[in-house]
Amino acid sequence: MVNASQPPARPPKRVGPLQPQPPPIPDSSGVVHGAILGTQAGRRVELVTSFEVKVHLLPAGALDNAKYQLDIDLFTQRSRSQDCLPGTRLLGWYATTITDPLAQDLDLHRQFMQFNELPLYARLDPTLLLMPSKTAAATHGPDGATTVRLPFIVYEGLLDPHSGDVTFAEVPIKVETGEAERVAVAGVAKDAGTGGGASGPLIAHLTSQRNALDMLQVRIKALLAYVDAVRAGTVPADHALLRQIASVTHQLPSISGPQFAEQFAKDYSEVLLALYLAVMTKTTQKTNDLVDRHVEATANQSVGGGPERMSSMSSMGGRRGGRHRADPRGMMGMMGGMF
């Protein structure tokens, strides 16, 4: 339902100059067709997901007077997505249209019957939410609450065994949500109820802080302008106000004194030392892993995992003309000076 409801809410896809654009569908501006995947157990059908398909408009008289032609190649390519959902298969197709099923819809329905003997046709009609009286969409529950019908109508094709004609019959549906969907909807509802998004608590807190800083800046500029005016002699001095300004400035920490410079240098050195120790620890760990791999590979080769190698120097740890065997302890001893 979410996949099928996206096309009416998003702008149509632009077609490049080198790509052929199919002719428009008459009286169906913005109609999008798609296939539905799901599971079926007896008369119980569960619609799981869907994907869009391309439908071509044919001139009258072509393909037994069919007006719609399904792009089989693209449909076959996109239908492979059901391999990622074990147990699902093609159940039918959908269209986003405000009109009731027409003759061309029956023709397209027959084309889907080659993939499923009894496919379903789901029609998304956004006007059902805007015009509830049109289809009696507004109903009252047992608690008196008003429930609006979803703009989603499902039809099944009824085949006449004598004439071979196909007719659509509306079937009742029931919307069931999974645990993940319920959690997501609850989160969205909670954010909407508590002012999520641009009006959330974090944005409100940051906005209040920004307003406070702006007000502080305005007042500091006003005090600075007053002090400059007193120094220039354009404004008479108010000694009580000047004493208050001096008291506020004396409470502020100084960033130019020796104590601040000493504390800043100490904190800066501690941060650099922590970073240096982290880099040294990581480098030491990688070096230790490299030594372990080298010792393991050399030991496996000397035990019999690799071909015999003849030593040409007796000082390598083995008898001349004999087999060379690496000593893990000697290797670790050589690398011990690195740590």
PDB file of N, CA and C in Angstrom, residues 267-279:
ATOM      1  N   ASP A 267      46.103  21.489  29.830  1.00  0.00           N
ATOM      2  CA  ASP A 267      45.020  20.711  29.216  1.00  0.00           C
ATOM      3  C   ASP A 267      45.367  20.296  27.792  1.00  0.00           C
ATOM      4  N   TYR A 268      45.996  21.193  27.057  1.00  0.00           N
ATOM      5  CA  TYR A 268      46.383  20.882  25.678  1.00  0.00           C
ATOM      6  C   TYR A 268      47.398  19.748  25.647  1.00  0.00           C
ATOM      7  N   SER A 269      48.351  19.770  26.570  1.00  0.00           N
ATOM      8  CA  SER A 269      49.360  18.708  26.623  1.00  0.00           C
ATOM      9  C   SER A 269      48.732  17.369  27.007  1.00  0.00           C
ATOM     10  N   GLU A 270      47.768  17.384  27.917  1.00  0.00           N
ATOM     11  CA  GLU A 270      47.108  16.134  28.308  1.00  0.00           C
ATOM     12  C   GLU A 270      46.330  15.524  27.141  1.00  0.00           C
ATOM     13  N   VAL A 271      45.691  16.363  26.359  1.00  0.00           N
ATOM     14  CA  VAL A 271      44.955  15.852  25.196  1.00  0.00           C
ATOM     15  C   VAL A 271      45.913  15.256  24.178  1.00  0.00           C
ATOM     16  N   LEU A 272      47.023  15.946  23.912  1.00  0.00           N
ATOM     17  CA  LEU A 272      48.004  15.417  22.962  1.00  0.00           C
ATOM     18  C   LEU A 272      48.624  14.120  23.470  1.00  0.00           C
ATOM     19  N   LEU A 273      48.874  14.037  24.779  1.00  0.00           N
ATOM     20  CA  LEU A 273      49.452  12.821  25.343  1.00  0.00           C
ATOM     21  C   LEU A 273      48.490  11.646  25.210  1.00  0.00           C
ATOM     22  N   ALA A 274      47.208  11.891  25.482  1.00  0.00           N
ATOM     23  CA  ALA A 274      46.226  10.815  25.335  1.00  0.00           C
ATOM     24  C   ALA A 274      46.127  10.349  23.888  1.00  0.00           C
ATOM     25  N   LEU A 275      46.169  11.292  22.960  1.00  0.00           N
ATOM     26  CA  LEU A 275      46.126  10.922  21.542  1.00  0.00           C
ATOM     27  C   LEU A 275      47.374  10.142  21.138  1.00  0.00           C
ATOM     28  N   TYR A 276      48.531  10.559  21.639  1.00  0.00           N
ATOM     29  CA  TYR A 276      49.778   9.864  21.318  1.00  0.00           C
ATOM     30  C   TYR A 276      49.773   8.442  21.875  1.00  0.00           C
ATOM     31  N   LEU A 277      49.291   8.281  23.094  1.00  0.00           N
ATOM     32  CA  LEU A 277      49.230   6.946  23.687  1.00  0.00           C
ATOM     33  C   LEU A 277      48.259   6.047  22.923  1.00  0.00           C
ATOM     34  N   ALA A 278      47.156   6.609  22.460  1.00  0.00           N
ATOM     35  CA  ALA A 278      46.207   5.810  21.681  1.00  0.00           C
ATOM     36  C   ALA A 278      46.822   5.339  20.373  1.00  0.00           C
ATOM     37  N   VAL A 279      47.559   6.227  19.704  1.00  0.00           N
ATOM     38  CA  VAL A 279      48.217   5.838  18.448  1.00  0.00           C
ATOM     39  C   VAL A 279      49.285   4.788  18.700  1.00  0.00           C
TER      40      VAL A 279
END
